[in-house]
mmCIF file of C-alpha atoms in Angstrom:
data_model
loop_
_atom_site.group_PDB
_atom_site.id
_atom_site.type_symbol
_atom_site.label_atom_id
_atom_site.label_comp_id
_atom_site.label_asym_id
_atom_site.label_seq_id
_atom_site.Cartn_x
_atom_site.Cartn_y
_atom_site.Cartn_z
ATOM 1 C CA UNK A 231 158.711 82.656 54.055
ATOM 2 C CA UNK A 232 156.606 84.569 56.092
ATOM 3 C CA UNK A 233 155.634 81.568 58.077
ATOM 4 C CA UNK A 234 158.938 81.086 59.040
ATOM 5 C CA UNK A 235 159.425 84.593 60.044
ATOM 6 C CA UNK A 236 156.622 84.533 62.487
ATOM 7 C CA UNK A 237 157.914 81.383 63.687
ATOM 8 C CA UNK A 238 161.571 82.725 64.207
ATOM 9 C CA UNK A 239 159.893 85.926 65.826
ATOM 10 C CA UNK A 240 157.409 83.665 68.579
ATOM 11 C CA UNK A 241 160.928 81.490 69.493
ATOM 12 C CA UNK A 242 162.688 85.019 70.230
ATOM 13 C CA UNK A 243 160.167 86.785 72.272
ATOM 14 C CA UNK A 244 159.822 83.722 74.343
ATOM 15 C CA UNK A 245 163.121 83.682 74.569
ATOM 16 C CA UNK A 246 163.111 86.918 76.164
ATOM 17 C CA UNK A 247 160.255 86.737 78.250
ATOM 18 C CA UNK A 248 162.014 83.903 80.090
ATOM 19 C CA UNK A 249 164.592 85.614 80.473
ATOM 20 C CA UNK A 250 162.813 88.247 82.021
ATOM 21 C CA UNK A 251 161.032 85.841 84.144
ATOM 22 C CA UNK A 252 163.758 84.206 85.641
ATOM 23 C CA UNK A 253 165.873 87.894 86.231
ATOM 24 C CA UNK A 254 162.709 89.657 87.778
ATOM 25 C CA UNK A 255 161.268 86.740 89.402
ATOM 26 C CA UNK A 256 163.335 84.217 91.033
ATOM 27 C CA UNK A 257 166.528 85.372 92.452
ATOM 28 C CA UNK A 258 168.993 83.154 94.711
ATOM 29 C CA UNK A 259 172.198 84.207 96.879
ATOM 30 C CA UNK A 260 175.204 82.508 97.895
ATOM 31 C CA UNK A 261 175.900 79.549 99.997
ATOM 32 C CA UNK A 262 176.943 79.621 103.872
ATOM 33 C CA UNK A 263 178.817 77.314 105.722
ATOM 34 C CA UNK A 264 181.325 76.590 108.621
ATOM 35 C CA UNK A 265 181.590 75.321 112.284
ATOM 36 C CA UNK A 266 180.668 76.030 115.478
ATOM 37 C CA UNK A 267 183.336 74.745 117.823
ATOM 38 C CA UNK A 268 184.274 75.359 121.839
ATOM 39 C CA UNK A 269 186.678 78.064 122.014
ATOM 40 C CA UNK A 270 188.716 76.035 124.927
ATOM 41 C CA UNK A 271 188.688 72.931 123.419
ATOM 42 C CA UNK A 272 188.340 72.919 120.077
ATOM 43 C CA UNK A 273 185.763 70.635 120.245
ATOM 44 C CA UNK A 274 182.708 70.657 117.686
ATOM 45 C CA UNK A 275 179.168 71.853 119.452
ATOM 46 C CA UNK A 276 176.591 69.285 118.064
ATOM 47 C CA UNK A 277 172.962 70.834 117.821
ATOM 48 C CA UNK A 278 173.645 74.547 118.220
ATOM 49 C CA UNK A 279 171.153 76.527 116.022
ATOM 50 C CA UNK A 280 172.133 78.662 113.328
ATOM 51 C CA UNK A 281 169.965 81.175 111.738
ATOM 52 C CA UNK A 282 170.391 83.203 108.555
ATOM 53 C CA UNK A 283 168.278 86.274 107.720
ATOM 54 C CA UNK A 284 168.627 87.876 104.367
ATOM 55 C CA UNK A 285 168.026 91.426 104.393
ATOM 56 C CA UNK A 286 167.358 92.830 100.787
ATOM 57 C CA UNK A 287 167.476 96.448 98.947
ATOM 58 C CA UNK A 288 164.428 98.042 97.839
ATOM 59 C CA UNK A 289 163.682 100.781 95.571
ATOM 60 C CA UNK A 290 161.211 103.458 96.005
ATOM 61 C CA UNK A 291 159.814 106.938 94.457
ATOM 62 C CA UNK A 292 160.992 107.694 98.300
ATOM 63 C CA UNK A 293 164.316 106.380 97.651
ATOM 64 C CA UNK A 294 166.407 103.003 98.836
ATOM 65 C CA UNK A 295 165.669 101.184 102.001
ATOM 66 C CA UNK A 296 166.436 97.640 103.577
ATOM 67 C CA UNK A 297 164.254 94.997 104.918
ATOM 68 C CA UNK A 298 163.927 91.419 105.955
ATOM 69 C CA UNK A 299 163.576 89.408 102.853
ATOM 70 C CA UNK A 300 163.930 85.525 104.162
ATOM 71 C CA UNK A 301 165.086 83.499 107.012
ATOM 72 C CA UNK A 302 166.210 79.527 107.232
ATOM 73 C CA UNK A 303 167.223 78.228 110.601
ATOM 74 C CA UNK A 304 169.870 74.723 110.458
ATOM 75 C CA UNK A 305 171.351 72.692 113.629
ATOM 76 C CA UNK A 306 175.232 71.700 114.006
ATOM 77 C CA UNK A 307 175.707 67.954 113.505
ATOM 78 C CA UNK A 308 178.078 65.954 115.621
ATOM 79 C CA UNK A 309 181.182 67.424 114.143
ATOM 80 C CA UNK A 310 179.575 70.605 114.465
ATOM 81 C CA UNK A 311 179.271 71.839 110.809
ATOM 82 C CA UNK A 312 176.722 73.514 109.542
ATOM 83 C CA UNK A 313 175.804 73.465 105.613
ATOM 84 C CA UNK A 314 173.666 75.591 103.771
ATOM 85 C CA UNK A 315 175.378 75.968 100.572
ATOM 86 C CA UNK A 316 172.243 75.256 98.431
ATOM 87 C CA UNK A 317 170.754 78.132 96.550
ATOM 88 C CA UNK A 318 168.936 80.173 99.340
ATOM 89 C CA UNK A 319 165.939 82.438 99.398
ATOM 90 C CA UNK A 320 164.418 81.688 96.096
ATOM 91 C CA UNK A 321 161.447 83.679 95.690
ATOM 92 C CA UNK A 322 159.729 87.108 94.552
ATOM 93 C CA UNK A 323 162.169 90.258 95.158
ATOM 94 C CA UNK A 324 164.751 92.978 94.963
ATOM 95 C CA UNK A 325 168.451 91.871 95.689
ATOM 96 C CA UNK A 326 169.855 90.960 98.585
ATOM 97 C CA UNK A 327 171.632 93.383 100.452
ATOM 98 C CA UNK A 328 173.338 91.819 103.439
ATOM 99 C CA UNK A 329 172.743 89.441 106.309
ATOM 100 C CA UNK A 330 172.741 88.531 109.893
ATOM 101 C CA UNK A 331 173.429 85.413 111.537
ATOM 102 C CA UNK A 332 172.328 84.035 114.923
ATOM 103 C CA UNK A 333 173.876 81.525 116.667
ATOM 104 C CA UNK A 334 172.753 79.934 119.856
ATOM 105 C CA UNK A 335 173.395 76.597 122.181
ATOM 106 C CA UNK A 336 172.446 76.342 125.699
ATOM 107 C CA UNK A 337 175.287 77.001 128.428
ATOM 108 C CA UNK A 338 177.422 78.882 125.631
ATOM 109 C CA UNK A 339 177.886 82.929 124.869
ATOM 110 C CA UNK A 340 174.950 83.875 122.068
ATOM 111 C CA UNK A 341 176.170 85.245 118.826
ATOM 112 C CA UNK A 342 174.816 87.447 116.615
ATOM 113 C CA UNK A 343 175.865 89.516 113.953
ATOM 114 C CA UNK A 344 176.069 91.020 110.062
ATOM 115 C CA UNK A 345 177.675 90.996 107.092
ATOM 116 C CA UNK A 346 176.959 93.852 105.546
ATOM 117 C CA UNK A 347 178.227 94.144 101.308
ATOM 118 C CA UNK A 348 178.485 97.853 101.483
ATOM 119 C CA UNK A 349 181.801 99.761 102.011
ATOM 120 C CA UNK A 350 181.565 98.817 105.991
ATOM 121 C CA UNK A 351 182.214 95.098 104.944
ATOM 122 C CA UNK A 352 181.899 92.090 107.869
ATOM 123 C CA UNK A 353 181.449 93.546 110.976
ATOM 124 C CA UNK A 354 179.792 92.346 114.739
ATOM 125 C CA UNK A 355 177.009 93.913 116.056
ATOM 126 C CA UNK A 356 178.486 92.532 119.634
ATOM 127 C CA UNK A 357 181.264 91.256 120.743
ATOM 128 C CA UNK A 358 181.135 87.297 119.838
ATOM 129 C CA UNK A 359 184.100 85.637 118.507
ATOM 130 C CA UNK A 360 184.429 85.187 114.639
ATOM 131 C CA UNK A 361 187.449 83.164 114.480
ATOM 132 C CA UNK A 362 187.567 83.023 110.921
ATOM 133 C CA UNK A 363 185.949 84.330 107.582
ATOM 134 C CA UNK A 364 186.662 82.989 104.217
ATOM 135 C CA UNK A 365 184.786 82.573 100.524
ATOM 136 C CA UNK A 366 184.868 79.387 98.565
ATOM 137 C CA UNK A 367 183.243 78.049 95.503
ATOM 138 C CA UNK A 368 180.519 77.245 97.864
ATOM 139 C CA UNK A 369 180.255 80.627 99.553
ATOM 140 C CA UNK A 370 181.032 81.923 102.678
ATOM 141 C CA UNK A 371 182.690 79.673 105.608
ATOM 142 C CA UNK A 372 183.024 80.448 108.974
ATOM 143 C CA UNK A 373 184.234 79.317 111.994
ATOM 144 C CA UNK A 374 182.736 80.012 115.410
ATOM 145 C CA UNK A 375 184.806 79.533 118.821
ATOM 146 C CA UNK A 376 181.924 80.463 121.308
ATOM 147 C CA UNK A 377 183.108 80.653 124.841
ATOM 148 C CA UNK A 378 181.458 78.020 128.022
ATOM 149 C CA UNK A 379 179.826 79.603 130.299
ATOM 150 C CA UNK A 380 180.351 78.146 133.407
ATOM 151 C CA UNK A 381 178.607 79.567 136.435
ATOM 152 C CA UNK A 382 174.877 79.792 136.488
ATOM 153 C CA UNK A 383 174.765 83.653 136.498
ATOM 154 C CA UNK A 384 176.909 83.967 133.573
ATOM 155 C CA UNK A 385 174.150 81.323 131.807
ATOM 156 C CA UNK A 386 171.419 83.673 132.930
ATOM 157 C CA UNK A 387 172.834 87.254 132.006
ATOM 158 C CA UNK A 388 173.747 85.691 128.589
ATOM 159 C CA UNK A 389 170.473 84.306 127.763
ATOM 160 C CA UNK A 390 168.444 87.474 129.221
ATOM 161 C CA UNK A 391 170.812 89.613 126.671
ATOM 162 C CA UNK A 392 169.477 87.600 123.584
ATOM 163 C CA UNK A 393 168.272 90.140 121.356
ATOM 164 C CA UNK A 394 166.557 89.185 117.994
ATOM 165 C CA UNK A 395 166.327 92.054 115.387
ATOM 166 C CA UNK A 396 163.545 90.855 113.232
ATOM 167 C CA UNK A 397 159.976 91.502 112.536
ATOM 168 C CA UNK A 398 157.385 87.870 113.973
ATOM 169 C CA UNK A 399 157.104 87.022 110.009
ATOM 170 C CA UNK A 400 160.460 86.430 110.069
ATOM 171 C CA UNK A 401 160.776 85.033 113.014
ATOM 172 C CA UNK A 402 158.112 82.526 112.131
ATOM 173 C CA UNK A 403 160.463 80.932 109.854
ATOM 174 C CA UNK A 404 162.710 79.922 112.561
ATOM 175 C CA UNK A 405 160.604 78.405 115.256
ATOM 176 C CA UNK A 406 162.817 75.393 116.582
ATOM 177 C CA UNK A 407 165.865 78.406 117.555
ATOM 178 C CA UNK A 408 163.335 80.758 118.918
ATOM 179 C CA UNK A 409 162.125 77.824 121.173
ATOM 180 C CA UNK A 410 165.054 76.590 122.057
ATOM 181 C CA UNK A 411 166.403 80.370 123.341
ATOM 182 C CA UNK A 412 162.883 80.768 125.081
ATOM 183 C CA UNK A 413 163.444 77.586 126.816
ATOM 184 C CA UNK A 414 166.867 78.552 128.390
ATOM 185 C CA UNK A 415 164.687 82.385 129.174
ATOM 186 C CA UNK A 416 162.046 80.446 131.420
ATOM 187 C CA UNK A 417 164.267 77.972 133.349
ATOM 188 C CA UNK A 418 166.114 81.325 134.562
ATOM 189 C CA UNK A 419 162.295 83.118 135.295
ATOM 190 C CA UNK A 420 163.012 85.301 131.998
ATOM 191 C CA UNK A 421 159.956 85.941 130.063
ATOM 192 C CA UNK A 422 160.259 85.395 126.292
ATOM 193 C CA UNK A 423 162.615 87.241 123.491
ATOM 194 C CA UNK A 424 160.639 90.222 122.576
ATOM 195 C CA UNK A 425 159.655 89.972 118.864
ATOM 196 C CA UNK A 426 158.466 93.142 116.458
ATOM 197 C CA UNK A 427 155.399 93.532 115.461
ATOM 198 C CA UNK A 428 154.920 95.227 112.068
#
């Protein structure tokens, strides 16, 4: 009898261990997809970069605060979707908190902005389009109408006004977006996107 007791007892503290393990431990967020699409035309934009940064909550003897948790970088295909509705930022960490999204392809308007899950809800941090924002069983979709910029000044201005709010770890994660936007920087003589150091 006893036997079986201990037995019973091993199977339900394992039980909760791993449940402990996979709460504390591994942790995943929601899925993000959409388009990216000329806002003239219509038209899909094939191999403009998208970047996601998850920002997460942390808790302190100090109190809460925010930082850069993870970062995964994906490029339009030719009907310019974008999918990254698998589970994202699996690792060690608090939970997420909210997220910002960069969007860039040469000779278009740069987009960046957050989604914050607070009581501010979706907002810009500039003035880009967002034609549309909607949840599915997949996550969050969205629909991008970026505008052409068609002189060579406009290109230039737009470019030297990238601004990239994260710390070189997390930048580090999305190297092929960074070098494409540093690309565009030194055909107009601009010098790199300045990156935090922390």
């Amino acid at each position: 009898m006893r036997k079986h007791i201990r037995f019973f007892a091993v199977i339900v503290l394992a039980s909760l261990l791993g449940s402990i393990n996979i709460g504390c431990i591994v942790h995943s967020y929601y899925g993000i997809n959409g388009f990216v699409l000329d806002s003239k035309t219509g038209k899909p934009i094939q191999g403009a970069a998208v970047v996601v940064v998850n920002y997460a909550h942390y808790s302190s003897l100090g109190g809460a605060s925010y930082g850069p948790d993870d970062a995964i970088e994906i490029f339009t295909g030719s009907d310019g979707k974008f999918i990254l509705s698998k589970k994202l930022f699996w690792g060690l960490g608090p939970n997420h908190a909210y997220y910002q999204m960069y969007v860039f392809e040469p000779n278009y308007e740069f987009v960046r902005f957050s989604d914050e899950t607070g009581a501010n809800g979706i907002f810009r941090t500039d003035g880009s389009p967002i034609l549309s924002i909607a949840s599915t069983k997949h996550g969050k979709a969205y629909e991008f109408r970026l505008s052409h910029l068609e002189t060579e000044n406009q290109k230039k201005e737009s470019v030297n006004n990238v601004f990239i709010n994260e710390f070189a770890p997390i930048t580090k994660k999305f190297p092929n977006f960074m070098n494409m936007v540093n690309a565009e920087r030194h055909k107009y003589g601009i010098s790199d996107v300045h990156i935090w150091e922390n």
